[in-house]
Amino acid sequence: AQKVTQAQTEISVVEKEDVTLDCVYETRDTTYYLFWYKQPPSGELVFLIRRNSFDEQNEISGRYSWNFQKSTSSFNFTITASQVVDSAVYFCALGRRPNTGNQFYFGTGTSLTVIP
Amino acid sequence: NAGVTQTPKFRILKIGQSMTLQCTQDMNHNYMYWYRQDPGMGLRLIHYSVGAGITDKGEVPNGYNVSRSTTEDFPLRLELAAPSQTSVYFCASSYNRDRGDTEAFFGQGTRLTVV
């Protein structure tokens, strides 16, 4: 069975602090994909990153970085020097390889509030 | 590109009424999905489709019907609306083939209230 757990329901940080959003996944697939999405207060879902199961390289994009560790089945997301515009709900998702039915499994989201 | 387009953006229904949420995508994606989002519950899959003519149930399909007559369109039908169907609904699409795949692209959402 596929499952994504985001144990942090809500996080509040003061602007310029670093914050890490945790994501733990479960799958028996050997090929899979991991994603992060951002949902700002306006409500749309914005794609942030995709990672393949065979690529454990960490990735950095500006103030955002992602740490993928297969050994702990985790795909954590760190925002450095947080800003008010980072306030949003963040979803982690697990994607399956094609021809396996439903493709995406989402966590329940972490609501991040950045206090000015 | 328009991407994934959902209509309407807002709707209020009375209990027992029916309606169709429209969803269309112009990216030639084979997979399409309907999710509902409720506070504290994340995105829950209602129905999905792997291609024209093929649909399947997701986690919470009761009270909803879908069809996929074309690659582009994936309407969600609510029959006999109930207050429990008050939610924000998202349509999404993705391209999933053996030699290539994408993330899910989402529509802007439909906020539905059943009173």
XYZ file of N, CA and C in Angstrom:
693
model
N 0.850 -1.195 0.000
C 0.000 0.000 0.000
C 0.885 1.245 0.000
N 0.342 2.291 -0.574
C 1.088 3.542 -0.653
C 0.560 4.503 0.400
N 1.460 5.216 1.022
C 1.039 6.153 2.057
C 2.064 7.258 2.207
N 1.577 8.458 2.461
C 2.454 9.596 2.727
C 2.029 10.218 4.045
N 2.988 10.418 4.923
C 2.697 10.987 6.233
C 3.417 12.314 6.411
N 2.642 13.313 6.702
C 3.197 14.612 7.077
C 2.753 14.856 8.510
N 3.610 14.533 9.432
C 3.230 14.542 10.838
C 3.007 15.951 11.378
N 3.646 16.912 10.778
C 3.493 18.302 11.248
C 2.240 18.902 10.629
N 1.253 19.149 11.443
C 0.007 19.702 10.927
C 0.146 21.202 10.698
N 0.714 21.888 11.687
C 0.889 23.331 11.595
C 2.248 23.717 12.158
N 2.888 24.634 11.486
C 4.172 25.167 11.963
C 4.128 26.683 11.855
N 4.638 27.338 12.882
C 4.793 28.797 12.838
C 6.247 29.150 13.078
N 6.767 30.023 12.266
C 8.142 30.494 12.440
C 8.149 32.001 12.272
N 9.183 32.609 12.809
C 9.373 34.040 12.624
C 10.172 34.252 11.351
N 9.835 35.283 10.648
C 10.511 35.577 9.388
C 12.029 35.502 9.547
N 12.668 34.956 8.530
C 14.113 34.759 8.424
C 14.594 33.496 9.133
N 13.733 32.832 9.860
C 14.127 31.543 10.426
C 14.102 30.476 9.335
N 14.880 29.414 9.550
C 14.824 28.255 8.669
C 13.759 27.304 9.192
N 13.129 26.586 8.277
C 12.094 25.635 8.696
C 12.168 24.411 7.809
N 11.973 23.255 8.417
C 11.974 21.995 7.672
C 10.621 21.323 7.803
N 10.070 20.956 6.659
C 8.808 20.238 6.609
C 9.109 18.773 6.342
N 8.571 17.918 7.192
C 8.885 16.498 7.098
C 7.882 15.746 6.219
N 8.397 14.758 5.525
C 7.550 13.892 4.707
C 8.120 12.479 4.768
N 7.300 11.545 5.178
C 7.686 10.136 5.218
C 6.715 9.365 4.336
N 7.246 8.477 3.540
C 6.389 7.750 2.607
C 6.539 6.246 2.788
N 5.541 5.530 2.318
C 5.561 4.071 2.343
C 5.183 3.557 0.956
N 5.968 2.671 0.438
C 5.657 2.020 -0.821
C 6.505 0.770 -0.955
N 5.996 -0.194 -1.688
C 6.789 -1.386 -2.002
C 7.303 -1.322 -3.435
N 6.918 -0.285 -4.141
C 7.405 -0.117 -5.500
C 8.901 0.162 -5.473
N 9.595 -0.323 -6.485
C 11.017 -0.006 -6.580
C 11.233 1.263 -7.398
N 10.274 1.564 -8.251
C 10.308 2.816 -9.007
C 9.142 3.683 -8.560
N 9.446 4.864 -8.118
C 8.399 5.775 -7.674
C 8.922 7.195 -7.770
N 8.024 8.139 -7.485
C 8.370 9.550 -7.600
C 7.861 10.278 -6.364
N 8.524 11.341 -6.030
C 8.126 12.142 -4.877
C 7.976 13.588 -5.314
N 6.990 14.236 -4.746
C 6.664 15.601 -5.145
C 6.398 16.463 -3.914
N 6.591 17.760 -4.103
C 6.101 18.747 -3.151
C 5.279 19.770 -3.924
N 4.144 20.137 -3.294
C 3.272 21.174 -3.830
C 3.054 22.228 -2.759
N 2.835 23.445 -3.223
C 2.524 24.572 -2.327
C 1.117 25.048 -2.632
N 0.346 25.294 -1.571
C -0.993 25.852 -1.730
C -1.056 27.156 -0.935
N -0.859 28.277 -1.604
C -0.927 29.562 -0.910
C -2.368 29.881 -0.529
N -2.565 30.938 0.245
C -3.929 31.291 0.670
C -4.905 31.493 -0.486
N -4.423 31.796 -1.651
C -5.312 31.963 -2.811
C -5.912 30.643 -3.273
N -5.335 29.517 -2.842
C -5.986 28.228 -3.051
C -5.457 27.339 -4.154
N -4.716 27.872 -5.090
C -4.242 27.005 -6.175
C -3.113 26.103 -5.688
N -2.883 25.033 -6.382
C -1.818 24.092 -6.037
C -0.664 24.295 -6.999
N 0.478 24.614 -6.426
C 1.650 24.961 -7.227
C 2.688 23.857 -7.078
N 3.116 23.306 -8.181
C 4.141 22.279 -8.185
C 5.492 22.885 -7.833
N 6.230 22.226 -6.926
C 7.540 22.717 -6.534
C 8.668 21.837 -7.048
N 8.547 20.521 -6.850
C 9.656 19.660 -7.216
C 9.168 18.235 -7.424
N 9.895 17.526 -8.238
C 9.676 16.097 -8.445
C 11.025 15.401 -8.324
N 11.007 14.218 -7.691
C 12.218 13.423 -7.527
C 11.921 11.991 -7.910
N 12.829 11.347 -8.643
C 12.689 9.941 -8.967
C 13.364 9.083 -7.906
N 12.878 7.888 -7.724
C 13.379 7.025 -6.650
C 14.836 6.634 -6.840
N 15.300 6.687 -8.064
C 16.680 6.273 -8.318
C 17.653 7.443 -8.262
N 17.183 8.611 -7.877
C 18.035 9.787 -7.818
C 17.955 10.391 -6.420
N 18.914 10.040 -5.583
C 18.885 10.509 -4.204
C 19.647 11.802 -3.991
N 20.053 12.430 -5.052
C 20.756 13.706 -4.899
C 19.840 14.738 -4.270
N 20.377 15.463 -3.331
C 19.612 16.564 -2.780
C 19.547 17.698 -3.796
N 18.549 18.517 -3.640
C 18.382 19.595 -4.600
C 18.166 20.910 -3.879
N 18.724 21.950 -4.463
C 18.574 23.293 -3.913
C 18.063 24.199 -5.025
N 17.067 24.999 -4.674
C 16.551 25.980 -5.613
C 16.305 27.261 -4.837
N 17.242 28.153 -4.915
C 17.128 29.388 -4.162
C 17.111 29.124 -2.671
N 16.032 29.530 -2.015
C 15.917 29.321 -0.556
C 15.340 27.951 -0.223
N 14.954 27.207 -1.236
C 14.340 25.902 -1.033
C 15.375 24.802 -1.219
N 15.294 23.788 -0.385
C 16.130 22.612 -0.580
C 15.349 21.380 -0.153
N 15.722 20.255 -0.770
C 15.021 19.013 -0.511
C 16.036 17.927 -0.209
N 15.732 17.146 0.802
C 16.602 16.059 1.224
C 15.861 14.743 1.071
N 16.316 13.924 0.153
C 15.689 12.635 -0.148
C 16.571 11.544 0.435
N 16.023 10.741 1.334
C 16.761 9.635 1.923
C 15.931 8.365 1.835
N 16.336 7.463 0.951
C 15.601 6.209 0.803
C 15.720 5.351 2.049
N 16.842 5.443 2.738
C 17.061 4.600 3.915
C 16.023 4.861 5.002
N 15.522 6.084 5.059
C 14.512 6.431 6.061
C 13.158 6.748 5.413
N 13.066 6.517 4.092
C 11.817 6.791 3.352
C 11.314 8.200 3.636
N 12.217 9.142 3.511
C 11.846 10.524 3.804
C 12.224 11.448 2.658
N 11.450 12.499 2.526
C 11.697 13.499 1.489
C 11.350 14.854 2.099
N 12.293 15.377 2.873
C 12.048 16.582 3.645
C 12.360 17.848 2.861
N 11.658 18.893 3.220
C 11.711 20.157 2.489
C 12.123 21.258 3.470
N 13.189 21.970 3.141
C 13.685 23.038 4.011
C 13.593 24.374 3.305
N 13.046 25.324 4.015
C 13.023 26.704 3.533
C 14.004 27.492 4.389
N 14.958 28.094 3.740
C 15.978 28.887 4.434
C 15.566 30.349 4.435
N 15.792 31.009 5.558
C 15.459 32.434 5.667
C 14.025 32.676 5.217
N 13.103 32.094 5.926
C 11.694 32.116 5.523
C 11.182 33.556 5.367
N 10.197 33.674 4.489
C 9.561 34.963 4.234
C 8.054 34.809 4.394
N 7.392 35.927 4.571
C 5.936 35.899 4.752
C 5.254 35.229 3.558
N 5.810 35.413 2.378
C 5.208 34.818 1.173
C 5.296 33.296 1.166
N 6.095 32.742 2.074
C 6.180 31.279 2.171
C 4.996 30.704 2.950
N 4.210 31.539 3.566
C 3.043 31.062 4.315
C 2.088 30.363 3.358
N 1.826 29.110 3.632
C 1.011 28.290 2.733
C 0.839 26.920 3.362
N 0.026 26.114 2.705
C -0.038 24.692 3.048
C 0.837 23.956 2.041
N 1.675 23.071 2.538
C 2.586 22.330 1.690
C 2.216 20.853 1.717
N 2.098 20.294 0.535
C 1.747 18.882 0.401
C 2.908 18.096 -0.192
N 3.151 16.968 0.415
C 4.090 16.000 -0.132
C 3.264 14.913 -0.805
N 3.762 14.377 -1.906
C 3.007 13.347 -2.621
C 3.934 12.266 -3.151
N 3.386 11.070 -3.244
C 4.098 9.916 -3.786
C 3.469 9.564 -5.122
N 4.273 9.364 -6.133
C 3.774 8.991 -7.439
C 4.249 7.604 -7.825
N 3.393 6.855 -8.463
C 3.725 5.496 -8.881
C 4.110 5.477 -10.349
N 4.714 4.392 -10.758
C 5.064 4.241 -12.169
C 3.777 4.010 -12.955
N 3.821 4.235 -14.261
C 2.618 4.090 -15.083
C 2.045 2.677 -15.035
N 0.794 2.588 -15.396
C 0.085 1.311 -15.506
C -0.087 0.606 -14.166
N -0.120 1.388 -13.097
C -0.368 0.794 -11.786
C -1.610 1.395 -11.151
N -2.497 1.956 -11.974
C -3.717 2.535 -11.418
C -3.504 3.964 -10.997
N -4.081 4.326 -9.854
C -3.941 5.683 -9.361
C -2.470 6.055 -9.228
N -2.158 7.254 -9.666
C -0.761 7.639 -9.765
C -0.222 8.421 -8.571
N -1.079 9.095 -7.837
C -0.583 10.016 -6.807
C -1.239 9.760 -5.465
N -0.413 9.826 -4.440
C -0.887 9.713 -3.064
C -0.352 10.920 -2.300
N -1.285 11.682 -1.728
C -0.909 12.923 -1.061
C -0.921 12.777 0.450
N -0.017 13.494 1.092
C -0.085 13.642 2.534
C -1.187 14.613 2.899
N -1.409 14.785 4.186
C -2.498 15.657 4.639
C -2.083 17.123 4.719
N -0.825 17.389 4.428
C -0.389 18.773 4.336
C 0.140 19.337 5.640
N 1.044 20.289 5.517
C 1.574 21.041 6.655
C 1.300 22.516 6.401
N 0.618 23.134 7.336
C 0.307 24.552 7.201
C 1.425 25.369 7.838
N 2.104 26.135 7.034
C 3.216 26.960 7.501
C 2.784 28.413 7.585
N 3.008 29.000 8.737
C 2.766 30.426 8.919
C 4.088 31.098 9.251
N 4.440 32.085 8.460
C 5.649 32.852 8.709
C 5.230 34.208 9.263
N 5.673 34.460 10.478
C 5.262 35.671 11.190
C 6.264 36.792 10.925
N 5.775 37.936 10.502
C 6.720 39.028 10.183
C 7.343 39.631 11.434
N -0.630 28.314 -22.881
C -1.453 27.134 -22.626
C -2.394 27.358 -21.465
N -3.637 26.875 -21.603
C -4.596 27.035 -20.525
C -4.320 26.047 -19.395
N -3.794 24.879 -19.700
C -3.531 23.882 -18.671
C -4.807 23.140 -18.320
N -5.156 23.118 -17.039
C -6.368 22.461 -16.555
C -7.367 23.541 -16.165
N -8.526 23.483 -16.774
C -9.547 24.496 -16.528
C -10.764 23.858 -15.881
N -11.156 24.397 -14.742
C -12.337 23.930 -14.021
C -13.385 25.018 -14.008
N -14.624 24.602 -14.152
C -15.739 25.521 -13.964
C -16.870 24.807 -13.244
N -17.640 25.509 -12.401
C -17.448 26.899 -12.005
C -16.405 27.020 -10.898
N -16.114 28.222 -10.476
C -15.194 28.419 -9.364
C -15.920 28.359 -8.028
N -17.137 28.774 -8.017
C -17.949 28.743 -6.802
C -19.346 28.274 -7.160
N -19.976 27.575 -6.216
C -21.349 27.162 -6.446
C -22.000 26.850 -5.110
N -23.247 27.268 -4.985
C -24.044 26.893 -3.830
C -25.185 26.022 -4.334
N -25.347 24.873 -3.742
C -26.398 23.940 -4.111
C -27.327 23.716 -2.929
N -28.559 23.430 -3.238
C -29.474 23.008 -2.188
C -29.424 21.492 -2.079
N -29.701 21.010 -0.892
C -29.730 19.562 -0.666
C -30.651 18.911 -1.686
N -30.148 17.851 -2.302
C -30.942 17.104 -3.264
C -30.768 17.545 -4.708
N -30.171 18.704 -4.918
C -29.928 19.150 -6.278
C -28.759 18.380 -6.890
N -28.641 18.482 -8.179
C -27.539 17.842 -8.899
C -26.761 18.902 -9.666
N -25.513 18.583 -9.947
C -24.719 19.494 -10.765
C -23.528 18.741 -11.344
N -22.942 19.356 -12.345
C -21.742 18.805 -12.964
C -20.617 19.821 -12.868
N -19.493 19.380 -12.340
C -18.275 20.178 -12.354
C -17.516 19.828 -13.624
N -17.199 20.865 -14.365
C -16.516 20.632 -15.630
C -15.002 20.724 -15.450
N -14.297 19.896 -16.194
C -12.838 19.923 -16.183
C -12.337 19.602 -17.579
N -11.456 20.429 -18.068
C -10.862 20.169 -19.375
C -9.379 20.515 -19.331
N -8.592 19.737 -20.064
C -7.152 20.011 -20.123
C -6.714 19.982 -21.590
N -5.724 20.808 -21.884
C -5.266 20.933 -23.272
C -3.821 20.478 -23.423
N -3.373 19.605 -22.551
C -1.984 19.155 -22.568
C -1.849 17.730 -23.112
N -2.953 17.171 -23.579
C -2.959 15.809 -24.105
C -2.513 14.783 -23.050
N -2.865 15.069 -21.795
C -2.524 14.142 -20.727
C -3.471 12.953 -20.737
N -2.921 11.777 -20.452
C -3.772 10.596 -20.451
C -4.497 10.407 -19.113
N -3.852 10.770 -18.010
C -4.479 10.593 -16.714
C -5.207 11.872 -16.282
N -6.387 11.667 -15.690
C -7.096 12.788 -15.075
C -7.695 12.337 -13.751
N -7.859 13.300 -12.850
C -8.242 12.980 -11.474
C -9.227 14.024 -10.943
N -10.042 13.577 -10.013
C -10.829 14.499 -9.210
C -10.513 14.249 -7.736
N -10.196 15.351 -7.051
C -9.919 15.303 -5.627
C -10.894 16.236 -4.910
N -11.115 15.942 -3.642
C -11.770 16.901 -2.787
C -10.833 17.232 -1.639
N -10.890 18.473 -1.213
C -10.027 18.924 -0.133
C -10.879 19.441 1.004
N -10.716 18.841 2.157
C -11.423 19.230 3.361
C -10.408 19.539 4.443
N -10.727 20.452 5.347
C -9.773 20.857 6.393
C -9.203 19.665 7.156
N -7.886 19.616 7.229
C -7.223 18.571 8.000
C -7.158 17.211 7.338
N -7.721 17.104 6.122
C -7.760 15.786 5.482
C -6.981 15.739 4.174
N -6.363 16.798 3.829
C -5.556 16.803 2.616
C -6.402 16.639 1.369
N -5.818 16.035 0.358
C -6.498 15.804 -0.911
C -6.914 14.342 -0.968
N -8.189 14.124 -1.131
C -8.682 12.754 -1.218
C -9.209 12.498 -2.626
N -8.810 11.383 -3.165
C -9.145 11.055 -4.548
C -10.572 10.540 -4.646
N -11.338 11.124 -5.556
C -12.728 10.714 -5.750
C -12.812 9.668 -6.860
N -12.384 10.057 -8.043
C -12.328 9.172 -9.211
C -11.122 9.566 -10.039
N -10.681 8.640 -10.859
C -9.633 8.985 -11.790
C -9.838 8.239 -13.101
N -9.084 8.659 -14.092
C -9.201 8.043 -15.417
C -7.806 7.900 -16.010
N -7.548 6.745 -16.596
C -6.226 6.508 -17.202
C -6.250 6.771 -18.697
N -7.414 7.097 -19.229
C -7.524 7.411 -20.645
C -8.985 7.479 -21.028
N -9.246 7.957 -22.230
C -10.623 8.075 -22.709
C -11.344 6.735 -22.621
N -12.531 6.759 -22.061
C -13.342 5.562 -21.937
C -13.058 4.713 -20.718
N -12.074 5.101 -19.904
C -11.684 4.282 -18.746
C -11.703 5.159 -17.488
N -12.513 4.745 -16.513
C -12.527 5.457 -15.238
C -12.460 4.450 -14.097
N -12.074 4.926 -12.941
C -11.992 4.036 -11.784
C -12.234 4.841 -10.521
N -12.653 4.116 -9.470
C -12.955 4.773 -8.211
C -11.686 5.065 -7.431
N -11.763 6.153 -6.683
C -10.685 6.483 -5.777
C -11.070 6.155 -4.348
N -10.620 6.983 -3.433
C -10.829 6.737 -2.011
C -12.238 7.055 -1.546
N -12.855 8.092 -2.129
C -14.167 8.557 -1.664
C -15.125 8.750 -2.834
N -15.525 7.680 -3.512
C -16.315 7.833 -4.743
C -17.824 7.984 -4.532
N -18.310 7.649 -3.341
C -19.756 7.610 -3.156
C -20.392 8.976 -3.326
N -21.453 9.002 -4.125
C -22.178 10.240 -4.373
C -21.689 10.993 -5.599
N -20.695 10.438 -6.274
C -20.105 11.094 -7.438
C -20.016 10.127 -8.614
N -20.203 10.683 -9.817
C -20.012 9.907 -11.033
C -19.129 10.682 -11.988
N -18.393 9.944 -12.796
C -17.529 10.583 -13.781
C -17.669 9.866 -15.121
N -17.225 10.535 -16.149
C -17.141 9.940 -17.477
C -15.931 10.536 -18.174
N -15.420 9.818 -19.139
C -14.258 10.318 -19.905
C -14.457 9.923 -21.367
N -15.236 10.727 -22.041
C -15.532 10.435 -23.449
C -14.424 10.941 -24.369
N -13.668 11.908 -23.931
C -12.557 12.434 -24.722
C -11.320 12.528 -23.843
N -10.171 12.677 -24.462
C -8.934 12.856 -23.699
C -8.976 14.143 -22.883
N -9.636 15.165 -23.418
C -9.577 16.495 -22.812
C -10.500 16.679 -21.621
N -11.649 16.021 -21.614
C -12.695 16.354 -20.655
C -12.936 15.250 -19.632
N -13.171 15.693 -18.401
C -13.405 14.729 -17.322
C -14.382 15.363 -16.336
N -15.667 15.367 -16.661
C -16.648 16.004 -15.778
C -16.973 15.152 -14.557
N -17.276 15.830 -13.465
C -17.663 15.175 -12.213
C -19.119 15.512 -11.930
N -19.922 14.492 -11.789
C -21.359 14.668 -11.583
C -21.716 14.375 -10.134
N -22.402 15.330 -9.495
C -22.946 15.129 -8.156
C -24.450 14.907 -8.282
N -24.914 13.790 -7.843
C -26.335 13.493 -7.835
C -26.835 13.625 -6.399
N -27.975 14.276 -6.215
C -28.582 14.376 -4.886
C -27.594 14.926 -3.870
N -27.222 16.176 -4.065
C -26.198 16.793 -3.223
C -26.567 16.719 -1.742
N -25.531 16.486 -0.946
C -25.688 16.395 0.509
C -24.699 17.358 1.177
N -25.000 17.813 2.391
C -24.079 18.729 3.084
C -22.665 18.169 3.211
N -22.524 16.848 3.275
C -21.197 16.231 3.383
C -20.360 16.446 2.134
N -20.992 16.891 1.061
C -20.253 17.149 -0.175
C -19.773 18.602 -0.266
N -20.028 19.365 0.756
C -19.450 20.707 0.836
C -17.941 20.557 0.944
N -17.231 21.137 -0.016
C -15.794 20.922 -0.085
C -15.210 21.798 -1.185
N -13.909 21.734 -1.309
C -13.225 22.325 -2.456
C -12.792 21.177 -3.358
N -13.154 21.263 -4.607
C -12.885 20.188 -5.553
C -11.792 20.619 -6.540
N -10.841 19.727 -6.736
C -9.760 19.973 -7.680
C -9.741 18.894 -8.746
N -9.633 19.344 -9.956
C -9.366 18.452 -11.073
C -7.872 18.526 -11.378
N -7.305 17.421 -11.801
C -5.882 17.403 -12.133
C -5.648 16.469 -13.315
N -4.523 16.661 -13.949
C -4.146 15.757 -15.035
C -2.651 15.499 -14.975
N -2.244 14.391 -15.564
C -0.818 14.086 -15.661
C -0.587 13.205 -16.880
N 0.649 13.190 -17.299
C 1.033 12.362 -18.441
C 1.854 11.210 -17.888
N 1.357 10.014 -18.052
C 2.034 8.860 -17.494
C 2.152 7.763 -18.541
N 3.340 7.554 -19.028
C 3.626 6.500 -19.986
C 4.873 5.778 -19.509
N 5.118 4.672 -20.091
C 6.268 3.877 -19.649
C 7.592 4.631 -19.794
N 7.649 5.539 -20.735
C 8.925 6.227 -20.935
C 8.832 7.713 -20.655
N 7.920 8.042 -19.842
C 7.851 9.463 -19.503
C 6.659 9.736 -18.615
N 6.817 10.658 -17.740
C 5.682 11.021 -16.900
C 5.907 12.400 -16.313
N 4.850 12.960 -15.813
C 4.914 14.315 -15.287
C 4.285 14.363 -13.918
N 4.432 15.494 -13.309
C 3.708 15.754 -12.073
C 2.241 15.980 -12.401
N 1.425 16.077 -11.399
C 0.018 16.395 -11.579
C -0.135 17.899 -11.738
N -0.905 18.281 -12.758
C -1.239 19.689 -12.976
C -2.666 19.892 -12.496
N -2.857 20.921 -11.706
C -4.161 21.131 -11.081
C -4.919 22.300 -11.666
N -6.242 22.170 -11.662
C -7.097 23.297 -11.938
C -7.146 24.207 -10.728
N -7.880 25.291 -10.856
C -7.896 26.296 -9.792
C -8.856 25.959 -8.667
N -9.642 24.929 -8.841
C -10.528 24.500 -7.762
C -11.936 25.040 -7.898
N -12.869 24.291 -7.337
C -14.279 24.705 -7.264
C -14.703 24.618 -5.805
N -15.155 25.740 -5.287
C -15.648 25.737 -3.899
C -17.147 25.514 -3.935
N -17.567 24.352 -3.423
C -18.973 23.959 -3.450
C -19.534 23.944 -2.039
N -20.665 24.592 -1.889
C -21.378 24.592 -0.607
C -22.761 24.004 -0.836
N -23.120 23.023 -0.012
C -24.444 22.414 -0.094
C -25.219 22.812 1.156
N -26.349 23.475 0.931
C -27.131 23.983 2.080
C -28.544 23.406 2.090
